[in-house]
Every structure is written in structure tokens, then in C-alpha cells.
XYZ file of C-alpha atoms in Angstrom:
461
model
C 4.723 4.201 -16.617
C 3.100 7.378 -15.277
C 1.868 6.157 -11.934
C 3.200 7.829 -8.812
C 6.505 5.916 -9.107
C 7.235 6.934 -12.689
C 6.095 10.543 -12.294
C 7.977 11.068 -9.024
C 11.167 9.504 -10.436
C 11.003 11.796 -13.466
C 10.489 14.956 -11.406
C 13.120 14.123 -8.790
C 15.648 13.092 -11.441
C 15.093 16.347 -13.284
C 15.444 18.424 -10.119
C 18.599 16.639 -8.960
C 20.179 17.002 -12.404
C 19.471 20.744 -12.436
C 21.040 21.110 -8.992
C 24.198 19.535 -10.436
C 24.106 21.754 -13.512
C 23.152 18.822 -15.756
C 20.742 18.900 -18.697
C 18.410 15.971 -19.345
C 16.189 15.001 -22.228
C 13.465 13.153 -20.344
C 10.265 11.423 -21.490
C 7.595 9.617 -19.449
C 5.573 7.072 -21.428
C 2.129 5.951 -20.245
C 0.006 3.411 -22.090
C -3.306 4.665 -20.636
C -4.944 7.913 -21.684
C -4.493 9.406 -18.220
C -1.709 9.375 -15.668
C -1.853 8.113 -12.098
C -1.751 4.339 -12.369
C -3.859 2.995 -9.499
C -4.423 6.537 -8.191
C -7.714 7.788 -9.559
C -10.375 9.916 -7.836
C -13.838 9.898 -9.409
C -16.563 12.402 -8.476
C -20.060 11.155 -9.369
C -22.789 13.412 -10.713
C -24.593 13.254 -7.368
C -21.519 14.295 -5.393
C -19.810 11.122 -4.119
C -16.012 11.061 -4.368
C -14.744 7.509 -4.861
C -11.105 6.457 -4.850
C -10.340 3.860 -7.507
C -7.235 2.765 -5.588
C -5.465 4.120 -2.478
C -7.215 6.824 -0.473
C -4.236 8.573 1.111
C -0.785 8.410 2.677
C 0.504 8.698 6.228
C 2.184 11.996 7.025
C 4.575 10.331 9.498
C 7.169 9.731 6.768
C 8.865 12.611 4.941
C 8.996 11.445 1.316
C 5.530 12.386 0.061
C 5.286 15.521 2.193
C 8.562 16.748 0.722
C 7.284 15.974 -2.783
C 4.151 18.025 -2.049
C 6.341 20.911 -0.893
C 8.352 20.771 -4.102
C 5.117 20.763 -6.106
C 3.825 23.708 -4.045
C 0.640 21.895 -3.027
C 1.478 21.362 0.641
C -1.158 23.953 1.577
C -3.818 21.822 -0.155
C -3.236 18.725 1.977
C -6.288 17.371 3.786
C -5.783 15.423 7.018
C -8.274 12.762 8.053
C -10.810 13.544 10.731
C -9.679 12.843 14.262
C -12.354 10.177 14.696
C -10.563 8.127 12.033
C -8.224 6.988 14.804
C -11.052 4.707 15.959
C -10.605 1.420 14.071
C -12.510 -1.818 14.418
C -12.213 -5.516 13.658
C -15.140 -7.819 12.932
C -14.655 -11.046 14.887
C -17.048 -13.451 16.594
C -20.036 -11.925 14.760
C -19.491 -8.444 16.178
C -17.342 -5.351 15.763
C -14.563 -4.749 18.312
C -12.599 -1.547 18.680
C -8.874 -2.068 18.159
C -7.201 -1.342 21.533
C -5.026 1.764 21.487
C -3.187 1.176 24.786
C -2.493 -1.512 27.379
C -5.531 -0.700 29.531
C -7.876 -0.857 26.534
C -6.259 -4.121 25.437
C -7.012 -5.836 28.731
C -10.623 -4.588 28.666
C -11.183 -5.566 25.041
C -13.110 -8.671 24.064
C -11.280 -8.907 20.734
C -8.725 -11.334 22.228
C -9.813 -13.918 24.809
C -8.020 -14.172 28.155
C -6.150 -17.346 27.074
C -5.134 -15.439 23.932
C -3.963 -12.455 25.998
C -1.924 -14.715 28.280
C -0.335 -16.364 25.245
C 0.599 -12.935 23.903
C 2.074 -11.958 27.275
C 4.388 -14.988 27.077
C 6.148 -13.314 24.134
C 8.492 -11.451 26.454
C 9.995 -14.745 27.687
C 10.468 -16.343 24.261
C 13.973 -16.500 22.752
C 14.542 -14.712 19.426
C 15.099 -16.559 16.196
C 18.671 -16.098 14.983
C 19.003 -18.346 11.928
C 18.534 -15.462 9.468
C 15.964 -17.264 7.331
C 12.975 -15.403 5.968
C 9.673 -16.602 7.392
C 6.019 -15.955 6.752
C 4.034 -13.432 8.746
C 1.819 -16.261 10.004
C 4.747 -18.364 11.226
C 6.271 -15.367 13.014
C 2.995 -14.431 14.665
C 2.193 -17.968 15.811
C 5.725 -18.357 17.138
C 5.762 -15.156 19.162
C 2.128 -14.186 19.841
C -0.095 -17.200 19.226
C -2.848 -18.229 16.827
C -5.532 -15.883 18.104
C -3.319 -12.821 17.690
C -2.667 -13.977 14.131
C -6.360 -14.436 13.339
C -7.708 -11.311 15.021
C -4.895 -8.758 14.838
C -2.166 -9.545 12.314
C -4.347 -11.321 9.723
C -6.800 -8.429 9.343
C -3.911 -5.947 9.182
C -2.278 -7.917 6.368
C -5.528 -8.107 4.405
C -6.139 -4.401 4.973
C -2.712 -3.321 3.716
C -1.748 -5.989 1.172
C -5.019 -7.866 0.539
C -2.653 -10.726 1.294
C -2.447 -14.113 2.976
C -0.159 -14.058 6.034
C 0.617 -17.747 5.485
C 2.645 -16.912 2.366
C 3.843 -13.340 2.861
C 7.352 -12.415 3.966
C 7.775 -10.851 7.397
C 11.093 -9.257 6.426
C 9.764 -7.648 3.243
C 6.265 -6.676 4.413
C 7.107 -5.474 7.930
C 10.881 -4.981 8.122
C 10.547 -2.960 11.330
C 9.021 -5.934 13.194
C 11.802 -8.216 11.965
C 14.353 -5.639 13.087
C 12.853 -5.441 16.594
C 13.231 -9.173 17.186
C 16.754 -9.180 15.774
C 17.911 -6.111 17.696
C 16.048 -6.445 21.002
C 15.148 -10.130 21.206
C 11.383 -9.665 21.010
C 8.518 -7.230 20.528
C 7.641 -6.516 24.155
C 11.314 -6.205 25.072
C 11.693 -3.679 22.265
C 8.663 -1.710 23.452
C 10.065 -1.484 26.989
C 13.594 -0.590 25.878
C 12.433 2.015 23.380
C 10.023 3.537 25.892
C 12.959 4.063 28.289
C 15.062 5.515 25.462
C 12.265 7.909 24.482
C 11.944 9.162 28.040
C 15.700 9.740 28.183
C 15.648 11.343 24.723
C 12.903 13.767 25.729
C 15.034 14.905 28.641
C 18.034 15.463 26.328
C 16.080 16.717 23.305
C 16.898 13.733 21.057
C 14.376 11.690 19.010
C 14.031 7.894 19.109
C 11.834 5.736 16.855
C 8.915 3.914 18.443
C 8.476 0.149 18.418
C 5.680 0.434 15.896
C 7.809 2.511 13.541
C 6.706 5.712 11.805
C 2.995 6.425 12.192
C 1.115 9.545 11.218
C -2.229 10.887 10.095
C -3.882 9.664 6.895
C -3.597 12.502 4.398
C -5.115 13.294 1.010
C -6.622 16.279 -0.837
C -10.097 17.791 -0.985
C -10.507 16.494 -4.531
C -8.973 13.115 -3.800
C -5.493 11.667 -4.115
C -5.488 12.198 -7.876
C -4.674 15.862 -7.225
C -1.099 14.729 -6.534
C -0.545 12.872 -9.823
C -2.404 15.543 -11.810
C -0.065 18.159 -10.364
C 2.969 16.051 -11.265
C 1.715 15.809 -14.837
C 1.228 19.575 -15.082
C 4.721 20.291 -13.754
C 6.366 17.780 -16.094
C 4.284 19.112 -18.982
C 5.008 17.824 -22.473
C 7.610 15.413 -21.121
C 4.671 13.119 -20.252
C 3.156 11.237 -23.182
C -0.109 9.362 -22.629
C -1.569 6.668 -24.902
C 2.034 5.649 -25.575
C 2.282 1.911 -24.975
C 5.746 0.340 -25.065
C 5.522 -3.069 -26.717
C 9.213 -4.001 -26.812
C 12.452 -3.065 -25.071
C 15.878 -4.026 -26.403
C 19.427 -3.203 -25.264
C 21.297 -1.622 -28.170
C 24.919 -0.487 -27.828
C 25.210 1.753 -24.777
C 21.470 2.280 -24.474
C 18.073 0.904 -25.376
C 15.562 0.935 -28.176
C 11.860 1.113 -27.331
C 9.135 0.020 -29.720
C 5.769 1.755 -29.303
C 2.384 0.334 -30.227
C 1.832 3.059 -32.844
C 4.956 1.995 -34.738
C 7.306 4.678 -33.446
C 10.739 3.808 -32.066
C 12.607 5.703 -29.368
C 16.244 5.506 -28.308
C 17.300 6.098 -24.699
C 20.508 5.986 -22.687
C 18.601 5.206 -19.487
C 15.306 3.349 -19.069
C 13.330 3.234 -15.796
C 10.452 0.740 -15.959
C 7.909 1.853 -13.325
C 5.297 -0.720 -14.287
C 3.813 -3.852 -12.660
C 6.171 -6.816 -12.377
C 4.201 -8.900 -14.869
C 4.314 -6.032 -17.387
C 8.067 -5.665 -17.000
C 8.488 -9.434 -17.383
C 6.934 -9.200 -20.831
C 9.312 -6.407 -21.840
C 12.557 -8.095 -20.748
C 11.885 -11.714 -21.685
C 13.234 -11.129 -25.190
C 16.739 -10.370 -23.904
C 16.838 -11.769 -20.345
C 14.642 -14.784 -19.699
C 15.995 -15.265 -16.160
C 14.983 -11.732 -15.196
C 11.522 -12.344 -16.638
C 11.168 -15.541 -14.585
C 12.099 -13.683 -11.395
C 9.535 -10.979 -12.137
C 6.840 -13.566 -12.773
C 7.402 -14.865 -9.222
C 5.803 -11.667 -7.845
C 2.045 -12.403 -7.913
C -0.778 -9.887 -7.537
C -3.899 -10.197 -5.384
C -7.236 -9.343 -7.038
C -9.700 -6.874 -5.518
C -13.231 -5.757 -6.096
C -13.872 -2.316 -4.588
C -17.524 -1.512 -3.887
C -18.526 2.087 -3.074
C -22.018 2.294 -1.555
C -23.750 5.597 -0.802
C -26.666 5.898 1.629
C -28.786 8.556 3.231
C -27.340 8.974 6.720
C -30.715 8.441 8.384
C -30.919 4.962 6.823
C -27.816 3.816 8.728
C -28.398 3.107 12.415
C -24.811 2.031 13.050
C -22.347 4.462 14.645
C -20.008 5.676 11.880
C -17.625 7.539 14.157
C -14.429 5.857 13.007
C -12.181 4.698 10.187
C -14.023 1.473 9.433
C -13.291 -2.176 10.105
C -11.369 -5.212 8.901
C -12.573 -8.810 9.034
C -10.761 -11.345 11.248
C -9.704 -14.835 10.142
C -11.051 -17.367 9.448
C -14.199 -16.113 7.763
C -16.025 -17.477 4.719
C -17.097 -13.946 3.700
C -15.065 -12.554 0.792
C -15.195 -9.138 2.500
C -11.764 -7.948 3.680
C -13.083 -4.785 5.282
C -15.100 -1.605 4.854
C -13.828 1.963 5.148
C -16.239 4.676 6.246
C -14.851 7.110 3.694
C -17.185 9.997 4.487
C -16.156 9.739 8.159
C -12.449 9.792 7.284
C -12.333 12.799 4.942
C -14.662 15.717 4.335
C -16.465 16.126 0.990
C -16.582 12.395 0.184
C -20.399 12.326 0.207
C -23.156 14.909 -0.354
C -24.775 16.614 2.639
C -26.862 14.136 4.618
C -25.306 11.127 2.854
C -22.520 8.666 3.745
C -20.053 6.728 1.611
C -18.870 3.240 2.548
C -16.051 1.626 0.535
C -15.725 -2.160 0.814
C -12.867 -4.361 -0.399
C -13.566 -7.952 -1.446
C -11.276 -10.742 -2.616
C -7.570 -10.551 -2.042
C -5.181 -13.486 -1.972
C -7.506 -15.495 0.294
C -10.544 -15.173 -1.999
C -9.139 -15.033 -5.559
C -12.423 -16.301 -7.018
C -13.875 -12.803 -6.504
C -11.858 -11.593 -9.517
C -14.322 -13.434 -11.797
C -17.469 -11.853 -10.363
C -19.483 -9.369 -12.396
C -20.751 -6.105 -10.916
C -24.152 -7.552 -10.011
C -22.548 -10.356 -7.994
C -20.205 -7.914 -6.256
C -23.152 -5.667 -5.362
C -25.185 -8.540 -3.918
C -22.269 -9.973 -1.918
C -21.296 -6.536 -0.568
C -24.865 -5.803 0.542
C -25.026 -9.175 2.306
C -21.703 -8.531 4.068
C -22.772 -5.060 5.232
C -26.034 -6.509 6.525
C -24.123 -9.115 8.519
C -21.375 -6.873 9.888
C -23.176 -3.538 10.353
C -26.854 -4.487 10.285
C -27.537 -2.389 7.170
C -30.844 -3.499 5.634
C -31.420 -0.465 3.404
C -30.685 -0.501 -0.307
C -27.864 1.877 -1.291
C -28.774 5.020 -3.203
C -25.426 4.971 -5.012
C -23.254 2.057 -6.183
C -19.876 2.202 -7.931
C -17.788 -0.954 -8.489
C -14.093 -0.970 -9.394
C -12.596 -4.272 -10.535
C -8.859 -4.893 -10.137
C -7.856 -8.355 -11.426
C -4.261 -7.610 -10.384
C -4.486 -5.076 -7.596
C -1.636 -5.356 -5.083
C 1.749 -7.104 -5.466
C 2.407 -9.836 -2.933
C 5.763 -9.962 -1.171
C 5.991 -13.707 -0.661
C 8.585 -15.449 1.507
C 11.914 -15.014 -0.253
C 10.970 -11.634 -1.757
C 14.173 -10.041 -0.470
C 16.359 -12.597 -2.234
C 14.344 -12.198 -5.437
C 15.019 -8.469 -5.282
C 18.747 -9.065 -4.923
C 18.688 -11.453 -7.879
C 16.740 -8.904 -9.932
C 19.252 -6.181 -9.103
C 22.101 -8.418 -10.221
C 20.359 -9.220 -13.507
C 19.550 -5.534 -14.151
C 23.159 -4.527 -13.399
C 24.221 -6.396 -16.545
C 22.569 -3.676 -18.634
C 24.009 -0.214 -18.225
C 21.190 2.302 -17.863
C 18.450 -0.094 -16.731
C 16.814 0.828 -13.397
C 13.458 -0.371 -12.084
C 11.149 1.031 -9.442
C 7.512 0.735 -8.358
C 5.339 -0.886 -5.704
C 6.189 -4.441 -6.788
C 9.629 -4.186 -5.230
C 10.405 -1.801 -2.372
C 7.093 -1.227 -0.558
C 3.496 -0.913 -1.713
C 2.497 2.330 0.008
C 2.589 5.747 -1.596
C 5.339 6.873 0.780
C 7.351 3.781 -0.171
C 6.966 4.517 -3.878
C 8.069 8.140 -3.537
C 11.047 7.175 -1.356
C 12.052 4.524 -3.912
C 11.742 7.122 -6.685
C 14.146 9.368 -4.783
C 16.688 6.551 -4.453
C 16.305 5.611 -8.111
C 16.959 9.182 -9.269
C 20.090 9.319 -7.103
C 21.365 5.997 -8.471
C 20.878 7.116 -12.073
C 22.918 10.267 -11.597
C 25.610 8.458 -9.594
C 25.951 5.828 -12.337
C 26.073 8.490 -15.027
C 28.914 10.309 -13.265
C 30.878 7.135 -12.530
């Protein structure tokens, strides 16, 4: 696969091998006619730039920034506008700004006073020590209460994973939060302890992680995120083959044989599937049915992405911000709307704005069956309700993703361990991608780095 995971693994493997004086014969196979996977940036004839999938990465983690440096495109990075720090949540039929500090939290109407008092009780609650994985919803209700789940954690989960917090694993989705309870006994205790450590570290010149973990500024490129995968393809050159679908994978001797859709066969000592879990399940079921069953236990949430362009003077709502997410429970299929032209420059023509709405997810799977007309009508109705937009859009672009984002359900960590054990039976089989070790772009690049290191370590063993 030639998404970010496959391309980054290939480049990093090649670079590490060269540093060790090793020579590799390396091929990246991609079934589509273009690389990038879910990363695709489409510029319309009238000047709107729409992201088919993710719209950026946070620069608070080093993996992708280091990759950009190696590709010599660090100077082309585009940081989001400062007003993108302003984020909102739609709850109680109105938009609320997400509080950025304690004072703003107490002034905010997003959480009621009983809900705030319930959250404050978290500091007195004992930690859970039984070691079992639990859902995000169970953790949040246990430590912060139902309203915090519905109006803070639920929208965050739908915004990142398009997921349902009732089924998703705390430990796999937000390992930092799990670590804070385990290490410090609770979230507020961790915040207080880490704040003291940061003050002491500043005096001594040391660095200490925050309670929220690595943050950063949303980052992309002037031409969209696809500039990254296009650059990877150019650097890898003829080692990348598009329109090359692998239809079968079989262990043979000390390596593997790959069958391509056009009838060709390839032999390889090492194979790195960087494809969706369901796609990999189909490739391995012929020689390891148990591995295929484990892979099939990683479901995907569907998404419809609706890009609407308007003349700025038709929108009365303040667009100074990142956009908003929708709180639970809500019968609307809308998960949230990003104000793309407020986040990055050059996303809409002069005097126009671009709004990108996400519908569906794990909580509204029926949206996957909607045609473009239905998506357009439902999106317009949701924007009218949440932002008061009565005008018809001048530009509409719909992207349908029947299987958009992998869901890390409760028990995901154990499934990963079981998958690793099954894969270890086949020398030269390594897997990577957003179905396993994190869905974000930074996660995928970091996993690619680890995969490249493991391949070379195994080869030298």
C-alpha cells in the first residue's frame, strides 16, 4: 500500500539500510492509480481546496516534522491560523467555546454547575487498579460524570475517530489518559503534580510532559496535505508501482510469493502490508485463518464528507475559529464542521469561505448508504440549525468513505498482541498502518519508523 504508512516505511527503511551500508531491492505496490491512500487534496476549477481525508498533522510530535526535513520540504510547511485555537461544541441548541483554562471553564455554559461539581469530585476518587481495559465512556462516567462524557469527551471522540465512546478502548485511543490515572491516581492529581514538576523543570532547564500530552499547531502545505505523499513518491521514484493490486499472498520457503491482478508474480524476502485491516484479512486468510479473524475484529466507521463553499457575505456567523463538534446525544448525523478557510490560507477563493462537514461515524452508520443528494440536503439542514446558514452553497463537493476510520474497540491492545504473535510465525512478515498503532498521521509515521527498525534488526539477527 502506498498511503503515508507504506511510503514512509519504504523511505525510512531505505535510508536506515544505506546508513548501515546495506543494499535493498525495494518495491511499493499500490492498487489505486495514485498514491496517498486517504490523503488526497483536490483543487476545484473555481479555486476551492478540499481535503478528501485528513487536513493536517500536529507539529508537537517529531515524527512527521523529521520526515519533512528528510524530504527537504520543511520550508513548505503551512501552520494553521492562530484563530484556529478557538474551538466550539454545539450543545443545547447553541455553540459554546471550548474552555482553554480554569477561569474560562467556570464561566462557560457548556457544562452546568452540577456537571462542574461532579467533575471537581474527580480529585477525590480512587484510581482503578485491576488492569482491565475499559471503554472511554465507562472511564469518563466513572471519573468525570455523564455530562462531561456527553459534552466534552464524546465530541472529541467523534471528531478524532468518528467513533462511539461506549465501545472504544481508553488504553488504545488515549493511552496518555490511562497512564495518568495509573501513575498519579487521577487526572486532576496528575495536572497538579505535573504543573509543579514543570515549574521546577523550568528553573533547572529540564522538560516535563504536560497532563494533556504532546500538543502543537495543526500543520499542512499550501497545496494541501497531498504535497507530502506526492513528494514521497517522487523521492522513491520507480520503486513505487501504481495500479498494482495484490490479490494473493503466500509464504514460500524463506519468503513470500505475491500474486498481482494482472497475472504477474513477485517474490520477496520481506513483506510489509500497509493496508486496511479488512484488506489484510483477505490476503492472509489462505494461510492463517486465525490472523484473518483477528483482523476482521477491527471495524471501520463510515463517513460522508461534505465541502460547502459560500460567498463570505452570505454567512452572518462569526467564522473566527477552527469549527465545532456536536455534543451527545443528538439525532443529527452531523459530527462536526470545520471552517477550513479559517484554518489555512488558500482553501477558498477571495471573498469566499469553505466549510467541511463530517456526517455518520460509528453512531450513525446508516449515513454510509446515502447518495450525494441526501448528503447535501442533510448537511444544509444541519448548518441551518447549528450556524443559522439559510443561503444555498455556491460550491458542493461530497466525498463518501464507506470504511473511513478504524475503530480501536475495547480489547484492541490484546488483539494487537495476538496479531504480533501470529505474524511472528512467518519470517519477514511485518504490518503497519492506522488500523493498529494510532490513526493520526504522526502515529503512522512513527509506526513506519519502528517497522523499518524491526525489519533491519530481524535481518541482522
